[in-house]
Every structure is written in C-alpha cells, then in structure tokens.
Coordinates of C-alpha atoms and ligand atoms in Angstrom, one line a residue:
X182 CA 26.4 233.4 204.5
X183 CA 27.0 231.4 208.2
X184 CA 23.4 229.9 208.5
X185 CA 24.1 227.3 206.0
X186 CA 26.7 226.6 207.4
X187 CA 26.2 226.3 211.3
X188 CA 23.1 224.3 209.9
X189 CA 25.6 221.6 208.2
X190 CA 27.7 221.7 211.0
X191 CA 24.7 221.1 213.5
X192 CA 23.7 218.3 211.0
X193 CA 26.4 216.6 211.3
X194 CA 26.9 217.2 214.8
X195 CA 23.0 215.5 215.4
X196 CA 23.7 212.1 213.3
X197 CA 26.3 211.6 215.4
X198 CA 24.2 210.7 218.3
X199 CA 21.5 208.3 217.8
X200 CA 18.1 209.6 219.0
X201 CA 15.0 207.9 220.5
X202 CA 12.5 209.7 217.9
X203 CA 14.5 210.2 215.4
X204 CA 14.8 206.4 215.4
X205 CA 11.6 205.1 216.2
X206 CA 9.9 206.9 213.0
X207 CA 12.7 205.1 211.1
X208 CA 11.6 201.9 212.5
X209 CA 8.0 202.8 211.3
X210 CA 6.6 204.1 214.4
X211 CA 4.3 207.4 215.0
X212 CA 7.0 208.5 217.6
X213 CA 8.8 208.2 221.2
X214 CA 7.7 210.3 223.9
X215 CA 7.9 210.7 227.5
X216 CA 5.7 211.9 230.2
X217 CA 5.8 215.3 231.8
X218 CA 4.3 217.1 235.0
X219 CA 3.7 221.0 235.9
X220 CA 6.1 221.5 238.2
X221 CA 9.3 219.7 236.6
X222 CA 8.4 222.7 233.8
X223 CA 10.5 225.2 235.8
X224 CA 13.8 223.5 235.5
X225 CA 15.0 225.3 232.2
X226 CA 17.6 222.5 231.3
X227 CA 14.5 219.8 231.5
X228 CA 12.6 221.6 229.7
X229 CA 15.6 222.1 226.9
X230 CA 16.0 218.5 226.6
X231 CA 12.0 217.6 226.9
X232 CA 11.8 220.3 223.7
X233 CA 14.2 217.9 222.1
X234 CA 11.9 216.4 219.1
X235 CA 15.0 214.4 217.9
X236 CA 14.5 212.1 221.1
X237 CA 10.8 212.8 222.5
X238 CA 8.0 213.6 219.2
X239 CA 5.2 213.4 221.9
X240 CA 4.4 214.2 225.5
X241 CA 1.7 212.9 228.3
X242 CA 0.4 215.3 230.8
X243 CA 2.0 212.8 234.4
X244 CA -1.1 214.2 236.0
X245 CA -2.5 217.6 234.9
X246 CA -5.8 215.8 232.9
X247 CA -6.6 213.8 235.3
X248 CA -10.1 214.0 236.6
X249 CA -9.3 215.8 240.0
X250 CA -7.5 218.6 238.7
X251 CA -9.9 218.6 235.6
X252 CA -13.2 218.4 237.3
X253 CA -12.1 219.4 240.9
X254 CA -16.2 220.3 241.4
X255 CA -19.1 219.0 239.2
X256 CA -19.5 220.2 235.8
X257 CA -16.5 223.3 236.7
X258 CA -13.7 222.5 234.3
X259 CA -9.9 223.4 235.1
X260 CA -7.8 223.2 232.7
X261 CA -4.9 225.1 232.6
X262 CA -1.9 222.9 234.4
X263 CA -3.4 220.4 230.9
X264 CA -3.2 223.2 228.6
X265 CA 0.5 224.3 230.2
X266 CA 1.3 221.2 228.6
X267 CA -0.5 220.7 225.4
X268 CA 1.1 224.5 224.4
X269 CA 4.4 222.9 224.6
X270 CA 3.8 220.1 222.6
X271 CA 2.6 222.4 220.3
X272 CA 4.8 225.2 219.9
X273 CA 7.2 221.4 219.1
X274 CA 5.0 220.1 216.8
X275 CA 4.6 217.2 219.4
X276 CA 1.9 214.5 219.8
X277 CA 0.3 214.6 223.1
X278 CA -1.6 211.4 224.6
X279 CA -4.7 213.0 227.4
X280 CA -3.7 210.9 230.2
X281 CA -7.0 210.3 231.3
X282 CA -10.4 210.5 231.4
X283 CA -11.8 206.8 234.0
X284 CA -9.5 205.6 237.0
X285 CA -9.9 204.5 240.1
X286 CA -7.1 206.7 241.5
X287 CA -7.2 210.9 241.6
X288 CA -10.9 211.0 241.7
X289 CA -12.6 214.2 243.4
X290 CA -14.2 213.4 246.9
X291 CA -17.3 214.7 245.0
X292 CA -17.5 211.5 242.2
X293 CA -16.6 208.4 244.9
X294 CA -19.0 209.6 247.7
X295 CA -21.7 211.6 245.7
X296 CA -23.1 207.8 246.3
X297 CA -25.0 209.2 242.3
X298 CA -27.5 206.7 240.5
X299 CA -26.3 204.6 237.4
X300 CA -28.6 206.4 235.3
X301 CA -26.6 209.8 236.8
X302 CA -23.2 208.4 237.2
X303 CA -23.3 207.8 233.1
X304 CA -24.8 211.6 233.0
X305 CA -20.8 212.2 235.0
X306 CA -18.3 210.2 232.5
X307 CA -20.2 211.2 229.9
X308 CA -19.6 214.7 230.5
X309 CA -16.1 214.6 231.7
X310 CA -14.9 212.2 228.8
X311 CA -13.6 214.6 226.3
X312 CA -11.1 212.4 224.5
X313 CA -7.7 209.9 225.4
X314 CA -6.3 207.1 227.9
X315 CA -10.4 206.9 228.3
X316 CA -10.0 203.7 230.6
X317 CA -7.5 203.4 232.9
X318 CA -7.1 200.3 234.8
X319 CA -10.4 198.8 234.4
X320 CA -9.0 195.2 235.9
X321 CA -7.7 193.5 238.7
X322 CA -4.6 191.5 238.2
X323 CA -7.0 188.0 238.0
X324 CA -8.3 189.8 235.2
X325 CA -11.9 190.3 237.3
X326 CA -13.0 194.1 236.9
X327 CA -12.1 196.4 239.6
X328 CA -14.6 197.3 241.5
X329 CA -14.2 201.1 241.1
X330 CA -17.2 203.5 241.8
X331 CA -17.6 203.0 238.2
X332 CA -18.0 199.8 238.1
X333 CA -20.1 199.1 241.3
X334 CA -22.2 201.6 240.4
X335 CA -22.7 201.2 236.8
X336 CA -21.0 198.0 235.6
X337 CA -19.2 197.9 232.2
X338 CA -21.7 200.3 231.4
X339 CA -18.9 202.9 232.2
X340 CA -16.4 202.0 229.7
X341 CA -18.7 202.3 227.1
X342 CA -20.4 205.3 228.0
X343 CA -17.4 206.8 228.3
X344 CA -15.7 205.7 224.7
X345 CA -19.1 206.6 222.8
X346 CA -18.5 210.4 224.3
X347 CA -15.0 210.9 224.3
X348 CA -15.4 209.8 220.4
X349 CA -18.7 212.2 220.0
X350 CA -16.2 214.7 221.4
X351 CA -13.2 214.4 218.8
X352 CA -13.7 212.0 216.0
X353 CA -9.8 212.5 215.0
X354 CA -8.6 211.2 219.0
X355 CA -7.2 207.7 219.1
X356 CA -8.8 205.9 221.7
X357 CA -7.5 203.7 224.4
X358 CA -8.1 201.1 227.3
X359 CA -4.8 201.9 229.1
X360 CA -3.7 198.6 232.0
X361 CA -0.8 197.4 233.6
X362 CA 0.4 194.0 234.3
X363 CA -0.9 193.0 231.0
X364 CA 2.6 193.5 229.4
X365 CA 3.1 189.0 229.3
X366 CA 0.6 186.7 228.9
X367 CA -1.7 185.9 231.5
X368 CA -5.5 186.4 232.6
X369 CA -5.4 190.0 233.0
X370 CA -4.2 190.1 229.2
X371 CA -7.0 187.7 228.0
X372 CA -9.6 190.0 230.1
X373 CA -7.9 193.0 227.9
X374 CA -8.6 191.1 224.8
X375 CA -12.0 190.0 225.7
X376 CA -12.7 193.7 226.7
X377 CA -11.5 195.4 223.2
X378 CA -13.6 191.9 221.3
X379 CA -16.8 193.1 223.2
X380 CA -16.3 196.8 221.9
X381 CA -15.7 196.3 218.7
X382 CA -19.2 193.5 218.4
X383 CA -21.1 196.1 220.0
X384 CA -19.4 199.0 218.1
X385 CA -17.9 201.1 220.8
X386 CA -15.0 203.4 219.7
X387 CA -12.2 201.6 220.6
X388 CA -8.5 202.3 219.3
X389 CA -5.9 200.8 221.2
X390 CA -4.6 199.5 223.6
X391 CA -2.2 200.4 226.2
X392 CA 0.7 198.8 227.8
X393 CA 2.0 200.7 230.6
X394 CA 5.4 199.0 230.9
X395 CA 6.2 199.9 234.6
X396 CA 8.7 197.2 234.7
X397 CA 11.2 195.8 236.9
X398 CA 15.2 195.1 235.8
X399 CA 15.6 191.1 235.1
X400 CA 11.6 190.6 235.1
X401 CA 10.6 192.0 231.1
X402 CA 7.9 188.9 230.4
X403 CA 9.5 186.4 228.6
X404 CA 5.7 186.4 226.7
X405 CA 6.4 190.5 226.5
X406 CA 6.6 189.8 222.1
X407 CA 4.1 187.6 221.8
X408 CA 1.8 189.4 223.9
X409 CA 2.1 192.1 222.1
X410 CA 1.0 190.5 219.1
X411 CA -2.0 189.0 220.3
X412 CA -3.4 192.2 221.3
X413 CA -2.4 193.9 218.1
X414 CA -4.0 190.9 216.5
X415 CA -7.5 192.3 218.5
X416 CA -7.0 195.3 214.9
X417 CA -6.6 197.6 217.2
X418 CA -3.4 199.6 217.9
X419 CA -1.0 198.9 220.8
X420 CA 1.5 201.4 222.6
X421 CA 3.6 201.1 225.4
X422 CA 2.4 204.0 227.3
X423 CA 4.3 204.5 231.1
X424 CA 7.7 202.5 230.1
X425 CA 10.2 203.2 233.7
X426 CA 12.3 199.7 234.8
X427 CA 13.2 200.7 238.2
X428 CA 15.5 198.3 240.6
X429 CA 16.0 197.8 244.4
X430 CA 18.8 200.1 245.3
X431 CA 21.7 201.8 245.1
X432 CA 22.4 201.2 241.4
X433 CA 25.4 199.0 239.7
X434 CA 27.0 197.9 237.5
X435 CA 25.4 194.4 236.9
X436 CA 22.0 196.2 237.7
X437 CA 22.2 198.9 234.9
X438 CA 23.3 196.7 232.3
X439 CA 20.8 194.2 233.0
X440 CA 18.5 197.6 232.8
X441 CA 20.5 198.0 229.2
X442 CA 19.4 194.7 228.4
X443 CA 15.7 195.3 229.5
X444 CA 14.7 197.9 227.6
X445 CA 16.7 196.8 224.6
X446 CA 13.9 193.7 224.9
X447 CA 10.8 195.7 224.9
X448 CA 11.7 198.4 221.9
X449 CA 12.8 195.5 220.2
X450 CA 9.6 193.8 220.4
X451 CA 7.4 197.3 219.9
X452 CA 9.4 197.0 217.0
X453 CA 8.9 193.6 215.6
X454 CA 5.3 194.0 215.8
X455 CA 3.6 196.5 213.0
X456 CA 0.7 197.8 215.8
X457 CA 2.8 199.2 218.3
X458 CA 2.7 202.5 217.6
X459 CA 4.9 204.0 219.6
X460 CA 6.6 204.2 223.5
X461 CA 6.6 206.9 226.0
X462 CA 9.0 207.0 228.7
X463 CA 7.6 207.5 232.2
X464 CA 9.6 210.8 232.3
X465 CA 13.0 210.7 231.3
X466 CA 15.2 211.5 233.6
X467 CA 15.3 209.8 237.5
X468 CA 15.1 213.3 238.7
X469 CA 11.6 213.5 238.2
X470 CA 10.1 209.7 238.1
X471 CA 7.8 208.4 240.4
X472 CA 9.1 205.3 241.4
X473 CA 11.1 206.2 244.4
X474 CA 7.7 207.4 245.9
X475 CA 5.6 204.9 245.1
X476 CA 8.2 201.2 245.7
X477 CA 10.7 202.5 249.0
X478 CA 14.7 201.5 248.1
X479 CA 13.6 201.5 244.9
X480 CA 14.4 203.8 241.6
X481 CA 17.0 204.5 239.0
X482 CA 14.0 203.6 236.3
X483 CA 14.7 206.1 233.5
X484 CA 17.0 206.0 230.9
X485 CA 18.7 209.5 232.3
X486 CA 20.0 209.9 235.5
X487 CA 18.7 212.2 238.4
X488 CA 21.8 215.2 236.6
X489 CA 20.2 214.4 232.7
X490 CA 23.5 212.7 232.6
X491 CA 22.6 209.8 230.0
X492 CA 22.6 205.9 231.4
X493 CA 23.6 202.4 229.4
X494 CA 19.6 202.1 229.5
X495 CA 19.8 205.1 226.9
X496 CA 22.0 203.2 224.6
X497 CA 19.6 199.6 225.2
X498 CA 16.6 201.5 223.4
X499 CA 19.2 202.8 221.0
X500 CA 19.9 199.3 219.9
X501 CA 16.1 198.4 220.0
X502 CA 14.9 200.4 217.5
X503 CA 18.3 199.9 215.1
X504 CA 18.8 195.9 215.7
Ligands
NAG893 C1 -26.4 200.9 234.4 O1 -26.8 201.3 233.3 C2 -26.8 201.0 231.5 C3 -27.5 201.8 231.0 O2 -29.3 202.3 230.4 C4 -27.5 199.4 231.6 O3 -27.2 199.2 230.4 C5 -26.4 199.0 232.8 O4 -27.0 197.4 232.6 C6 -26.7 199.7 234.5 N1 -26.4 198.8 234.9 C7 -26.1 198.5 236.2 C8 -25.5 197.6 236.8 O5 -27.5 198.2 236.5
NAG894 C1 17.4 221.2 237.0 O1 17.9 220.3 237.2 C2 19.5 219.7 237.4 C3 19.8 218.4 238.0 O2 19.0 217.8 238.5 C4 20.2 220.7 238.1 O3 21.3 220.3 238.8 C5 19.8 222.2 238.1 O4 20.0 223.2 239.2 C6 17.9 222.4 238.0 N1 18.3 223.3 237.7 C7 16.5 224.3 237.7 C8 16.9 226.1 237.5 O5 16.1 224.1 238.4

C-alpha cells in the first residue's frame, strides 16, 4: 500500500527538478551523457549521480578504452577497466560510447616505436578496432592530416581500415570520427567534411562526426550552429562528445554567468539541428575535470562544482533544451 504512494511522491519531486537527459529526450535527442573514469568510481556520492538516468543516459570511459589500456602488448587485450564501466552502464540501462580506437596519444610504445611497415601497421589497426569513436583527432588545426605514426606509415589508409574493421566487428555500433577545433566553420571543419565525403564516396562505413566541444568561456564560435548543420548535412549523425567550458580561475559571478550562457548556446544549437543526436559532458563535476591538469590556472569547466553542487551552467543546459 505504501509503495504506490511513495512512487507518486518521488514522481512529483523529480518532475519539479529539470533534468538533463529527460529534457534532451523530450527535445528528440537520443541521450545526454557524461564521461567518467575508473578511479572516480570509488566515490559513492559521485557514482550515485552518475547512475541518475534522469540526467545521464550515456557514459563515455575517459581512459580505460584507449589503446595503452586495451592492448598494452601486441595482441594482448585487457578490457577490465572498460568492462567495469560497461557493466555499470548496462546495470543502469545507459548507452556506452566506446572511446577510442585509433588516436595518436596514449599509444603503447610497441605501436609508436615498432617501425612497422604499411601492411603490418594496417593489420595491427584492423586487429585493434572493435567498435566506437573509431578515429580520434586525425587533423591538425590547419586541416592537414596529423603526422601520427599511422598517417606517416599508411597515409589515410588507416582510417579506412579501422572503420571497416569496426563495422565487421560490430554491425550495430555507430562509427564516428571525433576531433576538436571543429566546433565552428574553418579549415579543420572543412577538412573533416571532405574526409567524410571521400569515405562516403568510397563506401567506407561512417555514421557520425564527433565534435569534442572543449570550449573556453566567452569563446563559443559564432558559427557553431551553422557548422553543426553543415556537418549534419553530409548525411551523418553529429554529436557533441566531450563538452566542457573552462575559465581562468578564480571563478567570478560574471564568468559563471557567461559560462551559463555558453552552455545554453551549445545545447540550443544541438537542439536546433535534427542530425545532432546527443551531448556528452567531459565529466559532470569539476572534481574530476581534466582541465586544471591540462591548462595551468584554468578550471571550473563543468556544470557541477567540486562539491557536486549545481552551478549556473546546469541551468544553462536546461534552458538550452527547453527554449
Ligand atoms: C598502404 O597500403 C594501402 C593498402 O595496400 C595503400 O592503399 C596505401 O596507399 C599505402 N600507403 C602508403 C603510404 O604507402
Ligand atoms: C566524494 O567527493 C565528495 C566531493 O568532493 C567528497 O565530499 C566526499 O568525501 C567523497 N567521498 C568519498 C567516499 O570519497
């Protein structure tokens, strides 16, 4: 007798608090989600919020699916870290974004220093790519291809090989190429569009473009929404895959207000573009943000602060979905 009553009470309570995934799905998107990482899972309050599917319907493992974690020695695969996050997501019915298959960073030495020839390196890529954000950061900012061990050995063949291998391994997974500084129109975004067109012409499987979205307060590119529309216009999904908006510390009320407006701008752009399927935060709390470690003197990039308290940015996301 008490159960139905308490469910009603909970329902009323949660509808009183606007929640990020609920609103994203009401706007026709597949998900709102967040990155997470294995060491963070020891904090029970953190995990409780991570499992809150009203806010997060999708998880991205920040590190434990990268090449150095999953194939530390050639042909020796270790999926414990990634599996832990997949199991958490499954128990919670959340989607997983596999991240990532081929990237120039966090590669084990055996790949970078192996002096493999083209054919051997392509077979190594083929063997490694099971699914997901298949290609990460293939471009330089000027739109030329990054001189990774993969590009310098194989040309762009590694991209084709990785995508085909991923499709062969998983016919259901959406296969993405993911990059940063393609948020606004410019040479890098144009290069991404050209690559996707070429892959489509060559009948290489490509389902989506991931726009990372590591932004700076007050500097959301003015062409953000048009660029999102341009990329979706290629006939692929687009997703904002690693959203955070950092500031020079200390956080002031003015900076926090601008950050709220910037989050709203990004979310409203995704809402307005049909092909934009979802948004993923690059972790939801400043406590576990990568920003202070990567950019000296900067931080406060996430919608929740270090103590898991919602910031004005949270309301900015809500506003972006609602208005
Ligand atoms: C590497 O091999 C592939 C497949 O044979 C070929 O298409 C590509 O042009 C080669 N790349 C280089 C840089 O030789
Ligand atoms: C989790 O993080 C919060 C916020 O920083 C902190 O207050 C709490 O003590 C942490 N809990 C555990 C179990 O580490």
